[in-house]
Amino acid sequence: MKRFIKKVAIVTGAGSGIGRATALRLSREGASVVLVDRSEAGLLETENGLAEGTRALKRVMDVSDEAAVQALVQDVMATFGQIDVLCNNAGIAGSHPPVTENDAAEWQQILAVNLIGTMLFIKHVAPHMQARKLGAIVNTASVAGIRSGAGGNAYSASKAGVINLTQTAACDLGSDNVRVNAVCPGLVETGMTRRVFDYARANEKAHKLGSRCELRRYGAAEEIAAAILFLASDDASYITGQALPVDGGNTASL
Ligand code: NAD
C-alpha cells in the first residue's frame, strides 16, 4: 500500500514507540515526514529506519513550547510547501499517585505536553490545511481517557481532554475538509511502559500483561500505527471527530 505518496506528515513523539512506528510506516507508504521529539538520539534512530529516498526533516523540541511549534510549522512550509497529515502523538505518563497526593506541578507538566501540546500543533498546522481544504489530524489519546482506573489521574484527565479536543477541533475544521480523529491505545510495549513490562517479566507476571482485554494480549506499536495511518488516509475520508479504541477489546465491555 502506498497511500501517502506526495503527502507531507508531521509526527510528534517520533523518537520512540508508537510515534516511531507511525513515522516509519508513513515513509514506507510514500510520505515525506517531519519527525519531532525532545530526544535527539531517538530521532536519529527513527531517521535511520526510514524507507530509502524518504524526504525528512527532524526537530528536537518540546511540543508544549508554542514559539517552537510556530517556528517548526514555518520551516515545514518553507521546506515542503504543504502539510497533509498531523499525528499528535508525543506524550508522558508521570507518576500514579492517588488524587489526594497529587503534585500540582506534575499535573501541569502532563497537561502541558499531552493536551496543550496537541492543541498548539492543531492551532498552527490547521490554517495551512484549511487554506488547501485538505488535511487529516490524528491525536494519540488512550483508553485511560475513556475509562477510569487505566492511568494516573493527571494522565487520564489529559487523555480525556485530547478526546474532547478531537471532537471540538473536528467541529471547527470540518467545513474546510480537515478531519480530526483520535486513537485510544490499550497497553503497548514502548518506552513509556518499559518499567511495567520489566517489572512483570522480572516477577513472573508477564502472562498477565494485557490479559484483561478480550484478545488476552498487549498490543504492538505497529498495530497502533496501522490505525493511525487508516485515520490519516483517504480510506477514512468520511470519518471525523471520532476516538477509536485500539485496545484488543479492553473497552468492549464498558
Ligand atoms: P514512548 O515514551 O515510547 O514515546 C513517546 C515519545 O514522546 C518519546 O520519544 C518522548 O521523547 C516524546 N516526548 C515526550 N514528551 C515530549 C515533549 N514535551 N516534546 C516532544 N517530545 C516528547 O511512549 P509511547 O507509548 O510510544 O507513547 C506515544 C503516545 O501513545 C503517548 O501519547 C502515550 O500517552 C500514548 N499511549 C501509549 C500507551 C502505551 O501503552 N504505550 C497506551 C495508550 C496511549
PDB file of C-alpha atoms and ligand atoms in Angstrom:
ATOM      1  CA  MET A   1       0.000   0.000   0.000  1.00  0.00           C
ATOM      2  CA  LYS A   2       1.263   3.469  -0.881  1.00  0.00           C
ATOM      3  CA  ARG A   3      -1.430   5.801   0.402  1.00  0.00           C
ATOM      4  CA  PHE A   4       0.796   8.777   1.204  1.00  0.00           C
ATOM      5  CA  ILE A   5       2.754   9.469  -1.974  1.00  0.00           C
ATOM      6  CA  LYS A   6       3.301  13.252  -2.387  1.00  0.00           C
ATOM      7  CA  LYS A   7       1.959  13.814   1.124  1.00  0.00           C
ATOM      8  CA  VAL A   8       3.749  15.528   3.989  1.00  0.00           C
ATOM      9  CA  ALA A   9       3.187  14.234   7.523  1.00  0.00           C
ATOM     10  CA  ILE A  10       4.277  15.633  10.886  1.00  0.00           C
ATOM     11  CA  VAL A  11       4.679  13.068  13.675  1.00  0.00           C
ATOM     12  CA  THR A  12       5.352  14.210  17.246  1.00  0.00           C
ATOM     13  CA  GLY A  13       6.960  11.796  19.672  1.00  0.00           C
ATOM     14  CA  ALA A  14       8.605  10.235  16.612  1.00  0.00           C
ATOM     15  CA  GLY A  15      11.705   9.232  18.575  1.00  0.00           C
ATOM     16  CA  SER A  16      10.219   6.136  20.184  1.00  0.00           C
ATOM     17  CA  GLY A  17       7.367   3.656  20.383  1.00  0.00           C
ATOM     18  CA  ILE A  18       4.098   4.434  18.596  1.00  0.00           C
ATOM     19  CA  GLY A  19       5.401   7.653  17.029  1.00  0.00           C
ATOM     20  CA  ARG A  20       8.406   5.869  15.553  1.00  0.00           C
ATOM     21  CA  ALA A  21       6.252   3.036  14.176  1.00  0.00           C
ATOM     22  CA  THR A  22       3.906   5.637  12.665  1.00  0.00           C
ATOM     23  CA  ALA A  23       6.707   7.633  11.038  1.00  0.00           C
ATOM     24  CA  LEU A  24       8.347   4.505   9.618  1.00  0.00           C
ATOM     25  CA  ARG A  25       5.110   3.223   8.125  1.00  0.00           C
ATOM     26  CA  LEU A  26       4.271   6.652   6.691  1.00  0.00           C
ATOM     27  CA  SER A  27       7.665   6.690   4.989  1.00  0.00           C
ATOM     28  CA  ARG A  28       7.147   3.161   3.631  1.00  0.00           C
ATOM     29  CA  GLU A  29       3.808   4.329   2.231  1.00  0.00           C
ATOM     30  CA  GLY A  30       5.464   7.213   0.389  1.00  0.00           C
ATOM     31  CA  ALA A  31       5.124  10.234   2.715  1.00  0.00           C
ATOM     32  CA  SER A  32       7.689  12.921   3.384  1.00  0.00           C
ATOM     33  CA  VAL A  33       7.996  13.011   7.147  1.00  0.00           C
ATOM     34  CA  VAL A  34       8.653  15.638   9.786  1.00  0.00           C
ATOM     35  CA  LEU A  35       9.996  13.956  12.915  1.00  0.00           C
ATOM     36  CA  VAL A  36       9.513  15.817  16.189  1.00  0.00           C
ATOM     37  CA  ASP A  37      10.763  14.729  19.614  1.00  0.00           C
ATOM     38  CA  ARG A  38      12.621  16.039  22.628  1.00  0.00           C
ATOM     39  CA  SER A  39      15.115  13.167  22.253  1.00  0.00           C
ATOM     40  CA  GLU A  40      17.772  13.671  19.603  1.00  0.00           C
ATOM     41  CA  ALA A  41      19.044  10.097  19.922  1.00  0.00           C
ATOM     42  CA  GLY A  42      15.532   8.764  19.430  1.00  0.00           C
ATOM     43  CA  LEU A  43      15.013  10.878  16.324  1.00  0.00           C
ATOM     44  CA  LEU A  44      18.301   9.696  14.828  1.00  0.00           C
ATOM     45  CA  GLU A  45      17.300   6.068  15.310  1.00  0.00           C
ATOM     46  CA  THR A  46      13.949   6.708  13.650  1.00  0.00           C
ATOM     47  CA  GLU A  47      15.595   8.572  10.798  1.00  0.00           C
ATOM     48  CA  ASN A  48      17.923   5.616  10.214  1.00  0.00           C
ATOM     49  CA  GLY A  49      14.917   3.349   9.734  1.00  0.00           C
ATOM     50  CA  LEU A  50      13.117   5.460   7.128  1.00  0.00           C
ATOM     51  CA  ALA A  51      12.454   3.955   3.717  1.00  0.00           C
ATOM     52  CA  GLU A  52      15.165   4.761   1.208  1.00  0.00           C
ATOM     53  CA  GLY A  53      14.625   8.084  -0.538  1.00  0.00           C
ATOM     54  CA  THR A  54      12.244   9.470   2.095  1.00  0.00           C
ATOM     55  CA  ARG A  55      12.390  13.262   2.383  1.00  0.00           C
ATOM     56  CA  ALA A  56      12.630  14.052   6.082  1.00  0.00           C
ATOM     57  CA  LEU A  57      13.002  16.964   8.442  1.00  0.00           C
ATOM     58  CA  LYS A  58      13.728  16.327  12.090  1.00  0.00           C
ATOM     59  CA  ARG A  59      13.431  18.726  15.016  1.00  0.00           C
ATOM     60  CA  VAL A  60      14.440  18.347  18.643  1.00  0.00           C
ATOM     61  CA  MET A  61      11.905  20.411  20.581  1.00  0.00           C
ATOM     62  CA  ASP A  62       9.295  20.435  23.306  1.00  0.00           C
ATOM     63  CA  VAL A  63       5.763  20.177  21.923  1.00  0.00           C
ATOM     64  CA  SER A  64       4.454  22.413  24.727  1.00  0.00           C
ATOM     65  CA  ASP A  65       6.624  25.364  23.598  1.00  0.00           C
ATOM     66  CA  GLU A  66       4.390  27.491  21.344  1.00  0.00           C
ATOM     67  CA  ALA A  67       7.235  29.514  19.827  1.00  0.00           C
ATOM     68  CA  ALA A  68       8.988  26.267  18.852  1.00  0.00           C
ATOM     69  CA  VAL A  69       5.793  24.853  17.335  1.00  0.00           C
ATOM     70  CA  GLN A  70       5.247  28.022  15.334  1.00  0.00           C
ATOM     71  CA  ALA A  71       8.853  28.053  14.084  1.00  0.00           C
ATOM     72  CA  LEU A  72       8.674  24.375  13.110  1.00  0.00           C
ATOM     73  CA  VAL A  73       5.477  24.844  11.112  1.00  0.00           C
ATOM     74  CA  GLN A  74       7.050  27.783   9.273  1.00  0.00           C
ATOM     75  CA  ASP A  75      10.092  25.646   8.453  1.00  0.00           C
ATOM     76  CA  VAL A  76       7.936  22.755   7.243  1.00  0.00           C
ATOM     77  CA  MET A  77       6.010  25.077   4.941  1.00  0.00           C
ATOM     78  CA  ALA A  78       9.256  26.600   3.638  1.00  0.00           C
ATOM     79  CA  THR A  79      10.729  23.143   3.010  1.00  0.00           C
ATOM     80  CA  PHE A  80       7.760  21.169   1.704  1.00  0.00           C
ATOM     81  CA  GLY A  81       5.113  23.812   0.893  1.00  0.00           C
ATOM     82  CA  GLN A  82       2.254  21.786   2.376  1.00  0.00           C
ATOM     83  CA  ILE A  83       1.148  19.712   5.377  1.00  0.00           C
ATOM     84  CA  ASP A  84      -1.299  16.879   4.696  1.00  0.00           C
ATOM     85  CA  VAL A  85      -1.150  14.879   7.913  1.00  0.00           C
ATOM     86  CA  LEU A  86      -0.518  15.771  11.555  1.00  0.00           C
ATOM     87  CA  CYS A  87      -0.033  12.981  14.094  1.00  0.00           C
ATOM     88  CA  ASN A  88      -0.113  14.467  17.597  1.00  0.00           C
ATOM     89  CA  ASN A  89       1.456  11.606  19.464  1.00  0.00           C
ATOM     90  CA  ALA A  90       4.067  12.889  21.956  1.00  0.00           C
ATOM     91  CA  GLY A  91       3.054  12.097  25.490  1.00  0.00           C
ATOM     92  CA  ILE A  92       4.220  11.485  29.038  1.00  0.00           C
ATOM     93  CA  ALA A  93       2.644   9.381  31.768  1.00  0.00           C
ATOM     94  CA  GLY A  94       4.073  10.763  35.013  1.00  0.00           C
ATOM     95  CA  SER A  95       3.617   9.014  38.331  1.00  0.00           C
ATOM     96  CA  HIS A  96       0.379   7.458  39.532  1.00  0.00           C
ATOM     97  CA  PRO A  97      -0.452   8.963  42.938  1.00  0.00           C
ATOM     98  CA  PRO A  98      -3.938   8.886  44.443  1.00  0.00           C
ATOM     99  CA  VAL A  99      -5.797  12.151  43.914  1.00  0.00           C
ATOM    100  CA  THR A 100      -5.130  13.315  47.491  1.00  0.00           C
ATOM    101  CA  GLU A 101      -1.379  13.138  46.874  1.00  0.00           C
ATOM    102  CA  ASN A 102      -1.248  14.895  43.528  1.00  0.00           C
ATOM    103  CA  ASP A 103       1.642  17.190  42.788  1.00  0.00           C
ATOM    104  CA  ALA A 104       0.262  20.281  41.050  1.00  0.00           C
ATOM    105  CA  ALA A 105       3.495  20.880  39.126  1.00  0.00           C
ATOM    106  CA  GLU A 106       3.396  17.349  37.699  1.00  0.00           C
ATOM    107  CA  TRP A 107      -0.274  17.787  36.762  1.00  0.00           C
ATOM    108  CA  GLN A 108       0.598  20.957  34.870  1.00  0.00           C
ATOM    109  CA  GLN A 109       3.511  19.265  33.112  1.00  0.00           C
ATOM    110  CA  ILE A 110       1.370  16.329  31.957  1.00  0.00           C
ATOM    111  CA  LEU A 111      -1.387  18.629  30.721  1.00  0.00           C
ATOM    112  CA  ALA A 112       1.197  20.863  29.018  1.00  0.00           C
ATOM    113  CA  VAL A 113       2.674  18.026  26.970  1.00  0.00           C
ATOM    114  CA  ASN A 114      -0.308  15.739  26.339  1.00  0.00           C
ATOM    115  CA  LEU A 115      -3.116  18.268  25.923  1.00  0.00           C
ATOM    116  CA  ILE A 116      -1.693  21.743  25.332  1.00  0.00           C
ATOM    117  CA  GLY A 117       1.000  20.391  23.000  1.00  0.00           C
ATOM    118  CA  THR A 118      -1.722  18.724  20.932  1.00  0.00           C
ATOM    119  CA  MET A 119      -3.736  21.950  20.881  1.00  0.00           C
ATOM    120  CA  LEU A 120      -0.701  24.034  19.829  1.00  0.00           C
ATOM    121  CA  PHE A 121       0.082  21.811  16.856  1.00  0.00           C
ATOM    122  CA  ILE A 122      -3.552  21.897  15.738  1.00  0.00           C
ATOM    123  CA  LYS A 123      -3.631  25.679  16.172  1.00  0.00           C
ATOM    124  CA  HIS A 124      -0.572  26.276  13.980  1.00  0.00           C
ATOM    125  CA  VAL A 125      -0.955  23.482  11.413  1.00  0.00           C
ATOM    126  CA  ALA A 126      -4.696  23.592  10.731  1.00  0.00           C
ATOM    127  CA  PRO A 127      -4.729  27.005   8.998  1.00  0.00           C
ATOM    128  CA  HIS A 128      -2.411  25.597   6.313  1.00  0.00           C
ATOM    129  CA  MET A 129      -4.766  22.651   5.847  1.00  0.00           C
ATOM    130  CA  GLN A 130      -7.833  24.905   5.776  1.00  0.00           C
ATOM    131  CA  ALA A 131      -6.232  27.024   3.060  1.00  0.00           C
ATOM    132  CA  ARG A 132      -5.996  23.915   0.836  1.00  0.00           C
ATOM    133  CA  LYS A 133      -9.336  22.468   2.029  1.00  0.00           C
ATOM    134  CA  LEU A 134      -7.440  19.272   2.771  1.00  0.00           C
ATOM    135  CA  GLY A 135      -5.933  17.625   5.819  1.00  0.00           C
ATOM    136  CA  ALA A 136      -6.096  14.869   8.392  1.00  0.00           C
ATOM    137  CA  ILE A 137      -5.141  15.142  12.045  1.00  0.00           C
ATOM    138  CA  VAL A 138      -4.816  12.076  14.278  1.00  0.00           C
ATOM    139  CA  ASN A 139      -4.282  12.523  18.007  1.00  0.00           C
ATOM    140  CA  THR A 140      -2.998   9.729  20.235  1.00  0.00           C
ATOM    141  CA  ALA A 141      -5.311   9.612  23.253  1.00  0.00           C
ATOM    142  CA  SER A 142      -5.633   6.455  25.382  1.00  0.00           C
ATOM    143  CA  VAL A 143      -8.141   4.031  26.851  1.00  0.00           C
ATOM    144  CA  ALA A 144      -7.233   5.915  30.048  1.00  0.00           C
ATOM    145  CA  GLY A 145      -9.177   8.853  28.613  1.00  0.00           C
ATOM    146  CA  ILE A 146     -12.284   6.662  28.230  1.00  0.00           C
ATOM    147  CA  ARG A 147     -12.384   4.579  31.394  1.00  0.00           C
ATOM    148  CA  SER A 148     -11.322   5.294  34.942  1.00  0.00           C
ATOM    149  CA  GLY A 149      -8.572   3.360  36.627  1.00  0.00           C
ATOM    150  CA  ALA A 150      -6.499   2.900  33.483  1.00  0.00           C
ATOM    151  CA  GLY A 151      -3.890   5.544  34.297  1.00  0.00           C
ATOM    152  CA  GLY A 152      -2.797   8.120  36.831  1.00  0.00           C
ATOM    153  CA  ASN A 153      -5.449  10.797  37.288  1.00  0.00           C
ATOM    154  CA  ALA A 154      -3.463  13.579  35.552  1.00  0.00           C
ATOM    155  CA  TYR A 155      -2.693  11.307  32.604  1.00  0.00           C
ATOM    156  CA  SER A 156      -6.315  10.128  32.346  1.00  0.00           C
ATOM    157  CA  ALA A 157      -7.620  13.701  32.520  1.00  0.00           C
ATOM    158  CA  SER A 158      -5.164  14.808  29.836  1.00  0.00           C
ATOM    159  CA  LYS A 159      -6.257  11.994  27.518  1.00  0.00           C
ATOM    160  CA  ALA A 160      -9.961  12.661  28.162  1.00  0.00           C
ATOM    161  CA  GLY A 161      -9.101  16.239  27.198  1.00  0.00           C
ATOM    162  CA  VAL A 162      -7.447  15.032  23.990  1.00  0.00           C
ATOM    163  CA  ILE A 163     -10.625  13.127  23.072  1.00  0.00           C
ATOM    164  CA  ASN A 164     -12.763  16.205  23.704  1.00  0.00           C
ATOM    165  CA  LEU A 165     -10.329  18.437  21.800  1.00  0.00           C
ATOM    166  CA  THR A 166     -10.536  15.964  18.918  1.00  0.00           C
ATOM    167  CA  GLN A 167     -14.306  16.443  18.811  1.00  0.00           C
ATOM    168  CA  THR A 168     -14.287  20.234  19.093  1.00  0.00           C
ATOM    169  CA  ALA A 169     -11.486  20.626  16.551  1.00  0.00           C
ATOM    170  CA  ALA A 170     -13.383  18.325  14.157  1.00  0.00           C
ATOM    171  CA  CYS A 171     -16.403  20.643  14.503  1.00  0.00           C
ATOM    172  CA  ASP A 172     -14.299  23.760  13.893  1.00  0.00           C
ATOM    173  CA  LEU A 173     -12.433  22.367  10.898  1.00  0.00           C
ATOM    174  CA  GLY A 174     -14.911  20.038   9.202  1.00  0.00           C
ATOM    175  CA  SER A 175     -16.360  22.648   6.858  1.00  0.00           C
ATOM    176  CA  ASP A 176     -12.850  23.113   5.432  1.00  0.00           C
ATOM    177  CA  ASN A 177     -12.470  19.368   4.817  1.00  0.00           C
ATOM    178  CA  VAL A 178      -9.949  18.955   7.616  1.00  0.00           C
ATOM    179  CA  ARG A 179     -10.664  15.756   9.546  1.00  0.00           C
ATOM    180  CA  VAL A 180      -9.654  15.278  13.186  1.00  0.00           C
ATOM    181  CA  ASN A 181      -9.711  11.873  14.865  1.00  0.00           C
ATOM    182  CA  ALA A 182      -8.014  10.101  17.750  1.00  0.00           C
ATOM    183  CA  VAL A 183      -6.788   6.628  18.534  1.00  0.00           C
ATOM    184  CA  CYS A 184      -7.109   5.264  22.065  1.00  0.00           C
ATOM    185  CA  PRO A 185      -4.441   2.606  22.520  1.00  0.00           C
ATOM    186  CA  GLY A 186      -4.603  -0.035  25.213  1.00  0.00           C
ATOM    187  CA  LEU A 187      -1.405  -1.433  26.711  1.00  0.00           C
ATOM    188  CA  VAL A 188       1.513  -1.339  24.266  1.00  0.00           C
ATOM    189  CA  GLU A 189       5.168  -2.107  24.950  1.00  0.00           C
ATOM    190  CA  THR A 190       7.070   1.149  24.375  1.00  0.00           C
ATOM    191  CA  GLY A 191       9.462   3.445  26.205  1.00  0.00           C
ATOM    192  CA  MET A 192       6.549   4.736  28.285  1.00  0.00           C
ATOM    193  CA  THR A 193       5.549   1.303  29.574  1.00  0.00           C
ATOM    194  CA  ARG A 194       9.001  -0.285  29.740  1.00  0.00           C
ATOM    195  CA  ARG A 195       9.104  -0.229  33.550  1.00  0.00           C
ATOM    196  CA  VAL A 196       5.759  -2.064  33.748  1.00  0.00           C
ATOM    197  CA  PHE A 197       6.986  -4.725  31.326  1.00  0.00           C
ATOM    198  CA  ASP A 198      10.386  -5.060  33.009  1.00  0.00           C
ATOM    199  CA  TYR A 199       8.738  -5.436  36.405  1.00  0.00           C
ATOM    200  CA  ALA A 200       6.232  -8.022  35.167  1.00  0.00           C
ATOM    201  CA  ARG A 201       8.923 -10.088  33.459  1.00  0.00           C
ATOM    202  CA  ALA A 202      11.198  -9.964  36.473  1.00  0.00           C
ATOM    203  CA  ASN A 203       8.380 -11.133  38.740  1.00  0.00           C
ATOM    204  CA  GLU A 204       6.925 -13.924  36.588  1.00  0.00           C
ATOM    205  CA  LYS A 205       3.865 -11.837  35.810  1.00  0.00           C
ATOM    206  CA  ALA A 206       4.491 -11.447  32.099  1.00  0.00           C
ATOM    207  CA  HIS A 207       1.458 -13.637  31.301  1.00  0.00           C
ATOM    208  CA  LYS A 208      -0.738 -11.006  32.970  1.00  0.00           C
ATOM    209  CA  LEU A 209       0.317  -8.198  30.621  1.00  0.00           C
ATOM    210  CA  GLY A 210      -2.693  -7.330  28.505  1.00  0.00           C
ATOM    211  CA  SER A 211      -4.662 -10.232  29.959  1.00  0.00           C
ATOM    212  CA  ARG A 212      -7.596  -8.000  30.905  1.00  0.00           C
ATOM    213  CA  CYS A 213      -8.529  -7.233  27.292  1.00  0.00           C
ATOM    214  CA  GLU A 214     -10.623  -9.523  25.101  1.00  0.00           C
ATOM    215  CA  LEU A 215      -7.729 -10.577  22.852  1.00  0.00           C
ATOM    216  CA  ARG A 216      -5.769 -11.533  26.007  1.00  0.00           C
ATOM    217  CA  ARG A 217      -2.544  -9.870  24.947  1.00  0.00           C
ATOM    218  CA  TYR A 218      -0.887  -6.473  24.858  1.00  0.00           C
ATOM    219  CA  GLY A 219      -0.500  -4.549  21.626  1.00  0.00           C
ATOM    220  CA  ALA A 220       2.423  -3.719  19.385  1.00  0.00           C
ATOM    221  CA  ALA A 221       3.307  -0.168  18.373  1.00  0.00           C
ATOM    222  CA  GLU A 222       2.837  -1.204  14.739  1.00  0.00           C
ATOM    223  CA  GLU A 223      -0.800  -2.126  15.450  1.00  0.00           C
ATOM    224  CA  ILE A 224      -1.480   1.391  16.740  1.00  0.00           C
ATOM    225  CA  ALA A 225       0.411   2.893  13.802  1.00  0.00           C
ATOM    226  CA  ALA A 226      -1.791   0.914  11.405  1.00  0.00           C
ATOM    227  CA  ALA A 227      -4.910   2.527  12.900  1.00  0.00           C
ATOM    228  CA  ILE A 228      -3.319   5.986  12.860  1.00  0.00           C
ATOM    229  CA  LEU A 229      -2.468   5.593   9.180  1.00  0.00           C
ATOM    230  CA  PHE A 230      -6.001   4.415   8.389  1.00  0.00           C
ATOM    231  CA  LEU A 231      -7.494   7.526  10.041  1.00  0.00           C
ATOM    232  CA  ALA A 232      -4.905   9.743   8.311  1.00  0.00           C
ATOM    233  CA  SER A 233      -5.585   8.212   4.903  1.00  0.00           C
ATOM    234  CA  ASP A 234      -8.298   8.786   2.309  1.00  0.00           C
ATOM    235  CA  ASP A 235      -9.702   5.382   3.366  1.00  0.00           C
ATOM    236  CA  ALA A 236     -11.179   7.322   6.297  1.00  0.00           C
ATOM    237  CA  SER A 237     -12.437  10.223   4.174  1.00  0.00           C
ATOM    238  CA  TYR A 238     -15.898  10.265   5.829  1.00  0.00           C
ATOM    239  CA  ILE A 239     -14.684   9.827   9.425  1.00  0.00           C
ATOM    240  CA  THR A 240     -14.101  12.809  11.697  1.00  0.00           C
ATOM    241  CA  GLY A 241     -14.470  13.658  15.371  1.00  0.00           C
ATOM    242  CA  GLN A 242     -14.060  10.021  16.437  1.00  0.00           C
ATOM    243  CA  ALA A 243     -11.891   8.387  19.091  1.00  0.00           C
ATOM    244  CA  LEU A 244     -11.117   4.821  18.009  1.00  0.00           C
ATOM    245  CA  PRO A 245     -10.101   2.364  20.717  1.00  0.00           C
ATOM    246  CA  VAL A 246      -7.204   0.199  19.509  1.00  0.00           C
ATOM    247  CA  ASP A 247      -7.083  -1.897  22.616  1.00  0.00           C
ATOM    248  CA  GLY A 248      -7.702  -5.570  21.923  1.00  0.00           C
ATOM    249  CA  GLY A 249     -11.268  -5.112  23.161  1.00  0.00           C
ATOM    250  CA  ASN A 250     -10.298  -3.612  26.517  1.00  0.00           C
ATOM    251  CA  THR A 251     -13.202  -1.137  26.361  1.00  0.00           C
ATOM    252  CA  ALA A 252     -15.659  -3.567  24.714  1.00  0.00           C
ATOM    253  CA  SER A 253     -17.360  -4.393  27.985  1.00  0.00           C
ATOM    254  CA  LEU A 254     -17.823  -0.821  29.210  1.00  0.00           C
TER     255      LEU A 254
HETATM  256  P1  NAD B   1       7.257   6.480  24.252  1.00  0.00           P
HETATM  257  O1  NAD B   1       7.738   7.009  25.553  1.00  0.00           O
HETATM  258  O2  NAD B   1       7.940   5.302  23.676  1.00  0.00           O
HETATM  259  O3  NAD B   1       7.215   7.644  23.171  1.00  0.00           O
HETATM  260  C1  NAD B   1       6.823   8.954  23.486  1.00  0.00           C
HETATM  261  C2  NAD B   1       7.769   9.925  22.798  1.00  0.00           C
HETATM  262  O4  NAD B   1       7.312  11.262  23.051  1.00  0.00           O
HETATM  263  C3  NAD B   1       9.201   9.827  23.325  1.00  0.00           C
HETATM  264  O5  NAD B   1      10.104   9.674  22.246  1.00  0.00           O
HETATM  265  C4  NAD B   1       9.410  11.135  24.051  1.00  0.00           C
HETATM  266  O6  NAD B   1      10.748  11.607  23.989  1.00  0.00           O
HETATM  267  C5  NAD B   1       8.452  12.059  23.304  1.00  0.00           C
HETATM  268  N1  NAD B   1       8.077  13.210  24.112  1.00  0.00           N
HETATM  269  C6  NAD B   1       7.644  13.211  25.400  1.00  0.00           C
HETATM  270  N2  NAD B   1       7.441  14.467  25.804  1.00  0.00           N
HETATM  271  C7  NAD B   1       7.748  15.282  24.766  1.00  0.00           C
HETATM  272  C8  NAD B   1       7.736  16.677  24.595  1.00  0.00           C
HETATM  273  N3  NAD B   1       7.378  17.518  25.597  1.00  0.00           N
HETATM  274  N4  NAD B   1       8.099  17.188  23.401  1.00  0.00           N
HETATM  275  C9  NAD B   1       8.484  16.366  22.408  1.00  0.00           C
HETATM  276  N5  NAD B   1       8.524  15.025  22.514  1.00  0.00           N
HETATM  277  C10 NAD B   1       8.157  14.490  23.691  1.00  0.00           C
HETATM  278  O7  NAD B   1       5.728   6.143  24.522  1.00  0.00           O
HETATM  279  P2  NAD B   1       4.559   5.684  23.527  1.00  0.00           P
HETATM  280  O8  NAD B   1       3.813   4.641  24.246  1.00  0.00           O
HETATM  281  O9  NAD B   1       5.043   5.410  22.157  1.00  0.00           O
HETATM  282  O10 NAD B   1       3.677   6.999  23.552  1.00  0.00           O
HETATM  283  C11 NAD B   1       3.090   7.571  22.399  1.00  0.00           C
HETATM  284  C12 NAD B   1       1.703   8.036  22.738  1.00  0.00           C
HETATM  285  O11 NAD B   1       0.872   6.895  22.983  1.00  0.00           O
HETATM  286  C13 NAD B   1       1.620   8.898  24.003  1.00  0.00           C
HETATM  287  O12 NAD B   1       0.751   9.995  23.776  1.00  0.00           O
HETATM  288  C14 NAD B   1       1.013   7.951  25.024  1.00  0.00           C
HETATM  289  O13 NAD B   1       0.313   8.635  26.036  1.00  0.00           O
HETATM  290  C15 NAD B   1       0.111   7.124  24.141  1.00  0.00           C
HETATM  291  N6  NAD B   1      -0.314   5.838  24.708  1.00  0.00           N
HETATM  292  C16 NAD B   1       0.600   4.855  24.977  1.00  0.00           C
HETATM  293  C17 NAD B   1       0.153   3.646  25.504  1.00  0.00           C
HETATM  294  C18 NAD B   1       1.105   2.520  25.818  1.00  0.00           C
HETATM  295  O14 NAD B   1       0.666   1.508  26.412  1.00  0.00           O
HETATM  296  N7  NAD B   1       2.360   2.612  25.450  1.00  0.00           N
HETATM  297  C19 NAD B   1      -1.210   3.440  25.755  1.00  0.00           C
HETATM  298  C20 NAD B   1      -2.101   4.464  25.470  1.00  0.00           C
HETATM  299  C21 NAD B   1      -1.636   5.659  24.934  1.00  0.00           C
END
